[in-house]
Amino acid sequence: MAQAVAARAGAITQDSIAQNSAEPEDGDRQFVTALARGLQVLRAFRDAAEMLGNREIAARTGLPKPTVSRLTHTLLSLGYLVHDPEGERYGLGPAVLALSAAFLRQNSFPQMVKPFLQDLATAVQAHVALGLLDGLSSVYVQLWRGQGQRIVLSSEVGYRLPLARSAMGMATLSSLDEAERTALMTRLRRDGADAARLDQTYRHCAAEIAAHGFCVGIGIWHQDINAVAAPIHAPGGRGHFALNISGPAFLLTEEVLRNDTGPKLMETIERMRSLGIVD
């Protein structure tokens, strides 16, 4: 059973074109479409070890294959992509790692919370992820698994959760001011999110966060995976972060999430707040 859940979780894929759009919004004349398309190609890679051909990249981004071929050639020349020995498939290159390292150097917050969230992952024997708002997704910037944890879901740093269909997304939306949230939800609807479902899920989760500090997601992202999530505020307001704890539904039942996992998440956040690590 445990292996079956892990396998199903590993089979879950992101929406092929649910990335940031490579086209300007509202006729923005300053928007550089060629640059946006190049970045969209990099976003097509879902983990650092994945190798993709031009056809697969085109399918995931919605870009024409000839355009993808020119972009991958350029990114390969600049070190943002590498290719396999046959030269037919591409993977992320060292220049991407350099950008990631620069981000982590400039933003020490993920490193500051690390020991607290590793202890939390071990206490709940589940995945604990720190997500950062990026476009229409929350991207994992850190991920912890409990020491001795036996069931592992196939998500890694860099994994993207859709805002409209995840507890982490709902927690992230709740942390925004009204103007930011309204604009983002408009974009989510325009991107294809079911408006009625999105509004109902957000209202329910926002009410839970107001009452308890966290929201519970029962099968929001996938029917076999449950989660609990809470917004978390980095000092200085740099970025919109959220925490989630996720795992197989047969282990993280709604009762467990509400009565044990969620309260432990809030205890950890309060402990970090008392030390000035989070606002």
Coordinates of C-alpha atoms in Angstrom, one line a residue:
M1 CA 0.0 0.0 0.0
A2 CA 2.7 2.4 1.0
Q3 CA 4.7 1.7 -2.2
A4 CA 1.5 2.2 -4.3
V5 CA 0.9 5.6 -2.8
A6 CA 4.5 6.6 -3.4
A7 CA 4.3 5.4 -7.0
R8 CA 1.1 7.3 -7.6
A9 CA 2.6 10.4 -6.1
G10 CA 5.6 10.1 -8.3
A11 CA 3.3 9.8 -11.4
I12 CA 1.7 13.1 -10.7
T13 CA 2.8 15.8 -13.2
Q14 CA 2.3 19.5 -13.3
D15 CA 0.1 21.2 -15.9
S16 CA 2.1 21.4 -19.1
I17 CA 1.6 25.1 -19.5
A18 CA 0.8 26.3 -16.0
Q19 CA 4.1 28.2 -15.8
N20 CA 4.6 31.9 -16.0
S21 CA 3.4 33.1 -19.4
A22 CA 6.0 33.9 -22.0
E23 CA 3.8 36.7 -23.4
P24 CA 3.4 40.2 -22.1
E25 CA 0.4 41.1 -20.0
D26 CA -1.6 44.2 -20.8
G27 CA 0.5 45.2 -23.7
D28 CA 3.6 45.8 -21.6
R29 CA 6.1 47.3 -24.1
Q30 CA 9.0 46.8 -21.7
F31 CA 8.4 43.0 -21.7
V32 CA 11.1 41.0 -23.5
T33 CA 9.3 38.0 -24.9
A34 CA 12.5 36.3 -26.1
L35 CA 14.0 36.4 -22.6
A36 CA 10.7 35.2 -21.1
R37 CA 10.6 32.2 -23.5
G38 CA 14.2 31.2 -22.6
L39 CA 13.3 31.2 -18.9
Q40 CA 10.1 29.2 -19.7
V41 CA 12.3 26.5 -21.3
L42 CA 14.4 26.4 -18.0
R43 CA 11.2 26.1 -16.0
A44 CA 10.1 23.1 -18.0
F45 CA 12.6 21.0 -16.1
R46 CA 10.9 19.6 -13.0
D47 CA 14.0 18.4 -11.2
A48 CA 17.8 18.8 -11.6
A49 CA 18.3 15.3 -13.0
E50 CA 15.7 15.3 -15.7
M51 CA 16.7 15.1 -19.3
L52 CA 14.3 16.4 -22.0
G53 CA 14.3 16.6 -25.8
N54 CA 13.1 19.6 -27.7
R55 CA 9.7 17.9 -28.4
E56 CA 9.1 17.3 -24.7
I57 CA 10.1 20.9 -23.9
A58 CA 7.7 22.2 -26.6
A59 CA 4.9 20.1 -25.2
R60 CA 5.5 21.4 -21.6
T61 CA 5.9 25.1 -22.6
G62 CA 3.4 25.4 -25.5
L63 CA 6.2 27.0 -27.6
P64 CA 6.7 26.0 -31.2
K65 CA 9.4 23.3 -31.7
P66 CA 11.6 25.5 -34.0
T67 CA 11.6 28.2 -31.3
V68 CA 12.5 25.6 -28.6
S69 CA 15.4 24.4 -30.8
R70 CA 16.9 27.9 -31.1
L71 CA 16.4 28.5 -27.4
T72 CA 18.0 25.2 -26.2
H73 CA 20.9 25.9 -28.6
T74 CA 21.4 29.3 -27.0
L75 CA 21.0 28.1 -23.4
L76 CA 23.4 25.3 -24.1
S77 CA 26.0 27.7 -25.4
L78 CA 25.7 29.9 -22.3
G79 CA 26.0 26.9 -19.9
Y80 CA 22.4 27.0 -18.7
L81 CA 21.8 23.6 -20.3
V82 CA 23.9 20.5 -20.9
H83 CA 23.2 17.7 -23.3
D84 CA 23.6 13.9 -23.1
P85 CA 26.4 12.1 -25.0
E86 CA 24.1 11.7 -28.1
G87 CA 23.3 15.4 -27.9
E88 CA 19.5 14.8 -28.3
R89 CA 18.3 15.5 -24.8
Y90 CA 19.1 18.4 -22.4
G91 CA 19.5 18.8 -18.7
L92 CA 20.0 21.9 -16.4
G93 CA 23.6 23.2 -16.5
P94 CA 26.0 24.7 -14.0
A95 CA 24.9 28.2 -14.7
V96 CA 21.5 27.5 -13.3
L97 CA 23.2 26.2 -10.1
A98 CA 25.2 29.4 -9.8
L99 CA 21.9 31.4 -9.9
S100 CA 20.4 29.1 -7.3
A101 CA 23.5 29.5 -5.0
A102 CA 23.3 33.3 -5.4
F103 CA 19.6 33.3 -4.4
L104 CA 20.4 31.3 -1.3
R105 CA 23.3 33.5 -0.4
Q106 CA 21.1 36.6 -0.6
N107 CA 18.2 35.0 1.2
S108 CA 19.4 33.3 4.4
F109 CA 15.8 32.6 5.6
P110 CA 15.6 29.0 4.4
Q111 CA 18.8 28.2 6.2
M112 CA 17.7 29.9 9.4
V113 CA 14.5 27.8 9.6
K114 CA 16.3 24.5 8.6
P115 CA 16.9 23.0 12.1
F116 CA 13.4 23.7 13.3
L117 CA 11.7 22.3 10.3
Q118 CA 14.0 19.2 10.2
D119 CA 12.9 18.5 13.8
L120 CA 9.3 19.0 12.8
A121 CA 9.6 16.6 9.9
T122 CA 11.0 13.9 12.3
A123 CA 8.3 14.6 14.9
V124 CA 5.4 14.1 12.4
Q125 CA 7.2 11.6 10.1
A126 CA 6.2 13.4 7.0
H127 CA 7.4 15.8 4.4
V128 CA 7.8 19.4 5.5
A129 CA 8.3 21.9 2.7
L130 CA 9.1 25.6 2.6
G131 CA 7.5 27.2 -0.5
L132 CA 8.0 30.6 -2.1
L133 CA 5.4 32.3 -4.3
D134 CA 6.5 32.3 -8.0
G135 CA 4.0 33.2 -10.7
L136 CA 1.0 30.9 -10.3
S137 CA 2.8 28.3 -8.2
S138 CA 4.6 27.9 -4.9
V139 CA 8.0 26.5 -5.5
Y140 CA 9.8 24.4 -2.9
V141 CA 13.0 26.1 -1.8
Q142 CA 13.7 23.6 1.0
L143 CA 12.3 20.2 1.8
W144 CA 12.8 18.0 4.8
R145 CA 11.9 14.4 5.5
G146 CA 11.7 12.8 8.9
Q147 CA 14.6 10.8 10.1
G148 CA 13.5 7.2 9.8
Q149 CA 10.6 8.2 7.6
R150 CA 9.6 5.1 5.5
I151 CA 7.3 6.5 2.9
V152 CA 8.9 9.1 0.5
L153 CA 6.9 11.2 -2.0
S154 CA 8.8 12.0 -5.2
S155 CA 9.0 15.8 -4.7
E156 CA 12.3 17.7 -4.5
V157 CA 13.6 21.2 -4.1
G158 CA 12.4 23.2 -7.1
Y159 CA 9.1 21.3 -7.2
R160 CA 6.1 23.5 -8.1
L161 CA 2.7 23.3 -6.5
P162 CA -0.2 25.0 -8.3
L163 CA -1.6 27.8 -6.1
A164 CA -5.2 27.0 -7.1
R165 CA -5.0 23.3 -6.2
S166 CA -2.9 23.0 -3.1
A167 CA -3.1 23.7 0.6
M168 CA 0.2 25.5 0.3
G169 CA -1.3 27.7 -2.4
M170 CA -4.2 28.6 -0.3
A171 CA -1.9 29.5 2.6
T172 CA 0.2 31.6 0.3
L173 CA -2.9 33.5 -1.0
S174 CA -4.0 34.2 2.5
S175 CA -0.7 35.9 3.2
L176 CA -1.2 38.5 0.4
D177 CA -2.8 41.9 0.8
E178 CA -6.2 42.2 -0.8
A179 CA -5.0 43.9 -4.0
E180 CA -2.3 41.4 -4.6
R181 CA -4.6 38.5 -3.9
T182 CA -7.4 39.8 -6.1
A183 CA -4.9 40.3 -9.0
L184 CA -3.4 36.8 -8.6
M185 CA -6.8 35.1 -8.4
T186 CA -7.8 36.9 -11.5
R187 CA -4.7 35.5 -13.2
L188 CA -5.6 32.0 -11.9
R189 CA -9.1 32.2 -13.3
R190 CA -7.7 33.4 -16.6
D191 CA -5.2 30.5 -16.6
G192 CA -8.1 28.0 -16.4
A193 CA -8.8 27.6 -12.7
D194 CA -12.4 26.7 -11.9
A195 CA -13.6 30.1 -10.5
A196 CA -16.3 28.7 -8.2
R197 CA -14.1 26.0 -6.8
L198 CA -11.2 28.4 -6.4
D199 CA -13.3 30.9 -4.5
Q200 CA -14.9 28.2 -2.3
T201 CA -11.6 26.5 -1.4
Y202 CA -9.9 29.8 -0.7
R203 CA -12.8 31.1 1.6
H204 CA -12.7 27.8 3.5
C205 CA -9.0 27.7 3.9
A206 CA -8.7 31.4 4.8
A207 CA -11.3 30.9 7.6
E208 CA -9.3 28.0 9.0
I209 CA -6.1 30.1 9.0
A210 CA -7.9 32.9 10.7
A211 CA -9.2 30.5 13.4
H212 CA -6.2 28.2 13.8
G213 CA -3.2 29.6 11.9
F214 CA -3.3 26.6 9.5
C215 CA -5.5 25.1 6.9
V216 CA -6.1 21.4 6.1
G217 CA -6.1 20.2 2.5
I218 CA -7.9 16.9 2.0
G219 CA -7.1 15.7 -1.5
I220 CA -6.9 19.2 -2.9
W221 CA -3.7 18.4 -4.8
H222 CA -4.2 14.7 -5.2
Q223 CA -6.8 12.3 -3.9
D224 CA -4.2 10.1 -2.1
I225 CA -2.2 12.9 -0.5
N226 CA -3.4 15.2 2.4
A227 CA -1.6 18.2 3.7
V228 CA -1.7 21.0 6.3
A229 CA -0.3 24.4 5.5
A230 CA 0.4 27.8 7.0
P231 CA 1.7 31.1 5.8
I232 CA 5.1 32.1 7.3
H233 CA 6.6 35.6 7.2
A234 CA 10.3 36.1 6.7
P235 CA 11.8 39.2 8.5
G236 CA 11.7 42.2 6.3
G237 CA 8.8 40.8 4.2
R238 CA 11.1 39.4 1.5
G239 CA 9.0 37.0 -0.6
H240 CA 5.7 35.3 0.2
F241 CA 6.5 32.0 2.0
A242 CA 4.3 29.1 3.2
L243 CA 5.0 25.8 5.0
N244 CA 3.2 22.6 4.3
I245 CA 3.3 19.1 5.8
S246 CA 2.2 16.4 3.4
G247 CA 1.9 12.7 3.2
P248 CA -0.3 9.7 2.2
A249 CA -3.9 10.1 3.1
F250 CA -4.1 6.8 4.9
L251 CA -1.5 8.1 7.4
L252 CA -2.3 11.9 7.5
T253 CA -6.0 11.6 8.0
E254 CA -8.1 14.7 8.6
E255 CA -8.2 13.9 12.3
V256 CA -4.4 13.5 12.5
L257 CA -3.9 16.8 10.6
R258 CA -6.3 18.8 12.7
N259 CA -5.4 17.4 16.1
D260 CA -1.7 16.6 15.9
T261 CA 0.1 17.7 12.7
G262 CA -1.4 21.2 12.4
P263 CA -0.8 22.1 16.1
K264 CA 2.8 20.9 15.9
L265 CA 3.3 23.1 12.8
M266 CA 2.0 26.1 14.7
E267 CA 4.1 25.3 17.8
T268 CA 7.2 25.3 15.5
I269 CA 6.2 28.6 13.9
E270 CA 5.7 30.1 17.4
R271 CA 9.0 28.9 18.6
M272 CA 10.7 30.5 15.6
R273 CA 8.8 33.7 16.1
S274 CA 9.8 33.9 19.8
L275 CA 13.5 33.8 18.6
G276 CA 12.9 36.5 15.9
I277 CA 13.5 34.1 13.0
V278 CA 10.0 34.7 11.6
D279 CA 7.7 37.7 11.9

